[in-house]
PDB file of C-alpha atoms in Angstrom:
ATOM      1  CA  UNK C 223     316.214 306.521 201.181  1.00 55.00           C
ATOM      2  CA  UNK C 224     314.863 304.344 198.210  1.00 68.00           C
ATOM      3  CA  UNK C 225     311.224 304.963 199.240  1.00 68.00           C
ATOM      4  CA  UNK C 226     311.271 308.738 198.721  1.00 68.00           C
ATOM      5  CA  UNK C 227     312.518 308.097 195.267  1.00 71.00           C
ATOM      6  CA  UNK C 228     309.173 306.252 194.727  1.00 73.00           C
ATOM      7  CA  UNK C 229     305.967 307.612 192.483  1.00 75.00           C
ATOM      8  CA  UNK C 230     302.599 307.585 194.010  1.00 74.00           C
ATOM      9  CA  UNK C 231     300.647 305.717 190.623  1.00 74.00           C
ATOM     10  CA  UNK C 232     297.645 305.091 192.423  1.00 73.00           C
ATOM     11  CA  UNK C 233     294.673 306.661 193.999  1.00 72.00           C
ATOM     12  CA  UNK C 234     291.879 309.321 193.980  1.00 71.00           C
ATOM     13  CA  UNK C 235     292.173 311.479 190.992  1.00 76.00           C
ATOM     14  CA  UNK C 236     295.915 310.441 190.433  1.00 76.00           C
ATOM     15  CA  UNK C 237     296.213 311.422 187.312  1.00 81.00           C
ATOM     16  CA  UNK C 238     295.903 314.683 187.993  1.00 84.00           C
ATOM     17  CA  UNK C 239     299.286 314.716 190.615  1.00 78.00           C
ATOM     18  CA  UNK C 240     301.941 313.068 188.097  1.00 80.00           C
ATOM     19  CA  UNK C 241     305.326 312.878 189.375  1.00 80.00           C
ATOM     20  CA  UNK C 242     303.851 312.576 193.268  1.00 80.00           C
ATOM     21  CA  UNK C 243     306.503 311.192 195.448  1.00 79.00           C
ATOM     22  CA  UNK C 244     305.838 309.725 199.206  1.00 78.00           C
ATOM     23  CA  UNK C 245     306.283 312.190 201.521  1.00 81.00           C
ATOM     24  CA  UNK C 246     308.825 312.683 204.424  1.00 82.00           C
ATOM     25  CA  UNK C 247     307.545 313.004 208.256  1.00 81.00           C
ATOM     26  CA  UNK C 248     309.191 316.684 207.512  1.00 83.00           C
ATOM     27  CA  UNK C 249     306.766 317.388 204.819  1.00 84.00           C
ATOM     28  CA  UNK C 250     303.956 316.102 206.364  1.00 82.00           C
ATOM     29  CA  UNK C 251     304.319 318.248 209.140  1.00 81.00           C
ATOM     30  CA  UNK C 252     304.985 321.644 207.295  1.00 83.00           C
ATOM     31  CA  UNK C 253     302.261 320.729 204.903  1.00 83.00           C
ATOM     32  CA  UNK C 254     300.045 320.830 207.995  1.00 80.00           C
ATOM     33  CA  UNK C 255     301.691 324.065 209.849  1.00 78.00           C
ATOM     34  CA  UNK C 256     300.929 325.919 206.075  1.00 84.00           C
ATOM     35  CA  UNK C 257     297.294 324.991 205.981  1.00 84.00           C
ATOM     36  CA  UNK C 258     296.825 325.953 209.956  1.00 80.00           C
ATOM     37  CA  UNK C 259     295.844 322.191 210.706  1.00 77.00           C
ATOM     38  CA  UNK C 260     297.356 320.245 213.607  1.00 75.00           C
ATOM     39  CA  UNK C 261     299.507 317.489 213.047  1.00 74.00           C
ATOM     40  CA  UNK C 262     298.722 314.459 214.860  1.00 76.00           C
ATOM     41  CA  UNK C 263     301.385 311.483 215.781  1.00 80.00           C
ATOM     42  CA  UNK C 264     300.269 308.523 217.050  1.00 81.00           C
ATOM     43  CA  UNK C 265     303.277 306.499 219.345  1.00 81.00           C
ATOM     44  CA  UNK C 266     302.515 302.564 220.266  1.00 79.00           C
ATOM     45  CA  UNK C 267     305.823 302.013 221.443  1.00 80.00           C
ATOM     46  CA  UNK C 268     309.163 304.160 221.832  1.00 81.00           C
ATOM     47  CA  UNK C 269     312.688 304.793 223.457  1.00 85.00           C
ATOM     48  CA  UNK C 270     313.486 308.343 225.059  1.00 88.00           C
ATOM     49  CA  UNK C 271     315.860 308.472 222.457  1.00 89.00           C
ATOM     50  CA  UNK C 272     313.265 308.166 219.301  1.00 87.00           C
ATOM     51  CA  UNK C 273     310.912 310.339 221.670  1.00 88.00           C
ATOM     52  CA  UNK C 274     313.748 313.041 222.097  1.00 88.00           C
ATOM     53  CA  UNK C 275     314.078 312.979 217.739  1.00 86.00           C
ATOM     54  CA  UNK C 276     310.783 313.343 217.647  1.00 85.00           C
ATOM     55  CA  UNK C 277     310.563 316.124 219.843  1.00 85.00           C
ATOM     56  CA  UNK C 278     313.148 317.904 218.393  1.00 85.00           C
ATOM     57  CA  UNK C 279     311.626 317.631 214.684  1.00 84.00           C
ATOM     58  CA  UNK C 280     308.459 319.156 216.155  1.00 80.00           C
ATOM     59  CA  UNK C 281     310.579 321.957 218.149  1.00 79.00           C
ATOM     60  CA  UNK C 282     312.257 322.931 214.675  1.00 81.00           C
ATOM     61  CA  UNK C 283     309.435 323.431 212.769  1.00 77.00           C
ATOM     62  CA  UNK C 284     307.584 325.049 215.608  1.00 71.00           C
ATOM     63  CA  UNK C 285     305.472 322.666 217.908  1.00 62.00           C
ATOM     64  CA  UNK C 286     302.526 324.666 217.962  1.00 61.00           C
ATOM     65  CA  UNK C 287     299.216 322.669 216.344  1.00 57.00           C
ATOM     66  CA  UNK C 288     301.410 319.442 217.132  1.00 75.00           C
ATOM     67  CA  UNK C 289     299.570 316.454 219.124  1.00 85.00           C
ATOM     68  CA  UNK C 290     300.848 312.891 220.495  1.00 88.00           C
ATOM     69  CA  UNK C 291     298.257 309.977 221.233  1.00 91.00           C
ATOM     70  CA  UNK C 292     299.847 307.229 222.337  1.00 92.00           C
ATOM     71  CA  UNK C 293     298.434 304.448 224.723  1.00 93.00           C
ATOM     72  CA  UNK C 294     301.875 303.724 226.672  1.00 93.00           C
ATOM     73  CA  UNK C 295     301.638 306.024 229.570  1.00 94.00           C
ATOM     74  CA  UNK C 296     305.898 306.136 229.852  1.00 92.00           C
ATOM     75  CA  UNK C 297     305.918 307.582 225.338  1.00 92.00           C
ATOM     76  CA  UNK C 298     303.368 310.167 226.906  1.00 93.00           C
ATOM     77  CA  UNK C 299     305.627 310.746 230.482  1.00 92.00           C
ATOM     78  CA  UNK C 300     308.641 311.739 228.559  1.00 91.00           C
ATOM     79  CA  UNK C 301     307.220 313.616 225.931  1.00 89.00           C
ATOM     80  CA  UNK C 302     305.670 315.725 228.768  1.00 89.00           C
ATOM     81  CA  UNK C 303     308.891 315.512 230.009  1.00 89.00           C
ATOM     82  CA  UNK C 304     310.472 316.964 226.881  1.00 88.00           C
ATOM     83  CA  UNK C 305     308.180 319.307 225.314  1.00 86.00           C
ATOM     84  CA  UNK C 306     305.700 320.709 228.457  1.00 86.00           C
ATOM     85  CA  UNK C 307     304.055 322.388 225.584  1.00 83.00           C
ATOM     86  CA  UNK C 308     303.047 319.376 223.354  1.00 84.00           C
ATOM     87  CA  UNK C 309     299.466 318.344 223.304  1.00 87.00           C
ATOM     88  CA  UNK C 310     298.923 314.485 224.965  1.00 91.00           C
ATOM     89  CA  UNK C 311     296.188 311.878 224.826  1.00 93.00           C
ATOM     90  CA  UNK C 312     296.104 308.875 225.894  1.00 94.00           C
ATOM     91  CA  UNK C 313     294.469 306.010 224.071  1.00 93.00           C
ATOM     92  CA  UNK C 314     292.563 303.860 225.912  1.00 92.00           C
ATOM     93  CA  UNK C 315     289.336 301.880 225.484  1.00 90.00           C
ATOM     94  CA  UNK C 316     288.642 301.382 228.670  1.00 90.00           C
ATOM     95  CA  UNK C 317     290.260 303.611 231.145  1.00 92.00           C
ATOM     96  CA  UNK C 318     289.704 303.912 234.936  1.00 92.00           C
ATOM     97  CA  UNK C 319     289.909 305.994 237.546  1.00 93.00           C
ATOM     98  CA  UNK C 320     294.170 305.876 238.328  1.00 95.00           C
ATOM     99  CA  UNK C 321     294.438 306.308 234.438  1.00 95.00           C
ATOM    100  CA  UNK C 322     292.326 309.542 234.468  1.00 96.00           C
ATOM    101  CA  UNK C 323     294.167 310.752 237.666  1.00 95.00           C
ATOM    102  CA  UNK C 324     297.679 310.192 235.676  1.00 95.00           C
ATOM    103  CA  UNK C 325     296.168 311.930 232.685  1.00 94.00           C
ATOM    104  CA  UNK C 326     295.167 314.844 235.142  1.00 93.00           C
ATOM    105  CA  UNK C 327     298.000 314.948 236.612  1.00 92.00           C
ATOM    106  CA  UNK C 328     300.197 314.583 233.697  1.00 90.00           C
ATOM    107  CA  UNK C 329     298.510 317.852 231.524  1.00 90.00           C
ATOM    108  CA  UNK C 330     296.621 315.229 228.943  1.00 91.00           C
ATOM    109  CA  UNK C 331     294.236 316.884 227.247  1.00 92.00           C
ATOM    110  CA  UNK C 332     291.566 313.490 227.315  1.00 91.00           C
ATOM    111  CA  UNK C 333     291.459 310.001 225.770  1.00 92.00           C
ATOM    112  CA  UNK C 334     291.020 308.371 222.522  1.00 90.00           C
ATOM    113  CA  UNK C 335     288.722 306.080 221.740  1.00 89.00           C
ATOM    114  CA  UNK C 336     288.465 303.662 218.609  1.00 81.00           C
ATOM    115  CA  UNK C 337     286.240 300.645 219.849  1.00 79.00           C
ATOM    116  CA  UNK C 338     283.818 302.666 222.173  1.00 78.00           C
ATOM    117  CA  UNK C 339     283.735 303.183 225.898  1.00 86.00           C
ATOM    118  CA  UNK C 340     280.620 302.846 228.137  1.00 89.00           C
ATOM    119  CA  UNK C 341     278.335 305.146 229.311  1.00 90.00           C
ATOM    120  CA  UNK C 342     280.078 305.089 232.555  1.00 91.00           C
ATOM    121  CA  UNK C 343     283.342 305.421 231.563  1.00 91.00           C
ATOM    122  CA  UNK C 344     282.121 308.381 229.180  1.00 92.00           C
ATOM    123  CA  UNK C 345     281.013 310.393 232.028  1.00 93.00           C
ATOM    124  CA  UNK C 346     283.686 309.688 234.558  1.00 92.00           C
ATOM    125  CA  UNK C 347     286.196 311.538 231.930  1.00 94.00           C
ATOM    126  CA  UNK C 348     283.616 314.393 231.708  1.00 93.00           C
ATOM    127  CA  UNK C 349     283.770 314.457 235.693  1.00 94.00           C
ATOM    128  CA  UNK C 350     287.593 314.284 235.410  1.00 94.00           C
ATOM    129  CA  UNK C 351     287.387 317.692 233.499  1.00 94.00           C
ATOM    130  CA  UNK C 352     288.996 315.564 230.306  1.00 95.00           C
ATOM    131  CA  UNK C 353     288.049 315.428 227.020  1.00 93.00           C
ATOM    132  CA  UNK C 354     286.548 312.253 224.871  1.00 93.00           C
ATOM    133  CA  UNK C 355     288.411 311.466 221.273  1.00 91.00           C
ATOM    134  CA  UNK C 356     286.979 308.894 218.948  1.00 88.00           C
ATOM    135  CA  UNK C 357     289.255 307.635 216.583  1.00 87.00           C
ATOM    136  CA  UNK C 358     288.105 305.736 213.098  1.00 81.00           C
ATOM    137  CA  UNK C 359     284.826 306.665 213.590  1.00 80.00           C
ATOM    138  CA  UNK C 360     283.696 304.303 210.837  1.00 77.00           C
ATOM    139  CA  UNK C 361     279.403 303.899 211.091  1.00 80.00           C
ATOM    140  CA  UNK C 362     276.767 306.175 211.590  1.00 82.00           C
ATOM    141  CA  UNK C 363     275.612 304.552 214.956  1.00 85.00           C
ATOM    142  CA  UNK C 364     279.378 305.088 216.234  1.00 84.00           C
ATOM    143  CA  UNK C 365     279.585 309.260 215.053  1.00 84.00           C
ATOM    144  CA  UNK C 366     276.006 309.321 217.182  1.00 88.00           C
ATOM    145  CA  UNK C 367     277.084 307.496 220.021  1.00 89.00           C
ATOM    146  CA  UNK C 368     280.526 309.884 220.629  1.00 89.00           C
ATOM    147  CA  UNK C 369     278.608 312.940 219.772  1.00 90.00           C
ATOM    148  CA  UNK C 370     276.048 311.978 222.042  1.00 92.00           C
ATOM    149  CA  UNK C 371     278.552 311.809 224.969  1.00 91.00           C
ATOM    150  CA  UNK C 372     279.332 315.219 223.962  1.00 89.00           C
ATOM    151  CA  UNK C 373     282.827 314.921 221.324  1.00 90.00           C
ATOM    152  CA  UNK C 374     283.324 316.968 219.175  1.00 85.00           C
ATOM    153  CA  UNK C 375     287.370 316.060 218.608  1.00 85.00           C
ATOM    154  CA  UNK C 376     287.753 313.109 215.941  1.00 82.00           C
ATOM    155  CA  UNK C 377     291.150 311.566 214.920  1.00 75.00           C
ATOM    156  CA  UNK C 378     290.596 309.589 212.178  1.00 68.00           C
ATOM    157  CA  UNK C 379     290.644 309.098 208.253  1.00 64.00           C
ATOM    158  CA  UNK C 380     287.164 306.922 207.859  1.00 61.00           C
ATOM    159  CA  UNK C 381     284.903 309.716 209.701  1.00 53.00           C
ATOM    160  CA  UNK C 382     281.287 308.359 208.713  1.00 55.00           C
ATOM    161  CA  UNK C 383     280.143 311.458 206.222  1.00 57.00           C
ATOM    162  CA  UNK C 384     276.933 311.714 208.109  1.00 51.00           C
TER     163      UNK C 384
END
């Protein structure tokens, strides 16, 4: 609870947001559903009980525009499992053929990428009908590389401004 009672004091143009306090999950997300953009969690690591909260948050505040990458196959399994209608990706760097076929399989919309993936690997998920993510996309030669292999879906917050 102490957290939210903190004051943002520093940052881009902060003077002109006095009084801005760090915001909950809850805000986050119906800041995003009022501008029409989707909301994107990421999920390392978590129990079908955490999963089911989350879930359930997202249900309330209508789970449309609402995505999950996570690289744990089981977080994306039981979100599937509890929300057929929430987006998945799985994050991978390097994944192969089984991990496509679960992703198939499993409604995932494609994988996320932060390091890079071969040229191999790039057009096996084409083949697989999946889509290619890059995540912190953070040089020009890494935007041309992705956008070469044909992405045009980018989770990040250092896109290269190129």
């Amino acid at each position: 609870y102490e957290i939210l009672m903190f004051t943002i004091n520093n940052g881009a143009n902060i003077a002109n947001y006095p009084d801005t306090k760090i915001p909950t999950l809850e805000d986050s997300l119906l800041l995003c559903r009022s501008l029409n953009l989707n909301a994107l969690k990421k999920n390392k690591k978590s129990d079908e009980q955490g999963l089911s909260r989350l879930v359930n948050l997202f249900t309330e505040l209508g789970r449309e525009g609402f995505t999950i990458v996570s690289p744990d196959k089981q977080v994306l399994e039981i979100v599937r499992q509890l929300s057929p209608e929430t987006e998945i990706w799985f994050e991978n760097d390097s994944p192969g053929k089984k991990d496509l076929d679960w992703l198939k399989l499993n409604g995932g919309m494609g994988v996320v990428s932060s390091r890079g993936i071969t040229d191999k690997q790039a057009e096996r998920i084409k083949d697989a009908g999946l889509a290619l993510a890059g995540d912190n996309i953070d040089s020009p030669k890494k935007l041309k590389k992705f956008y070469d292999y044909g992405t045009r879906v980018f989770f990040t917050d250092s896109i290269y401004p190129g």
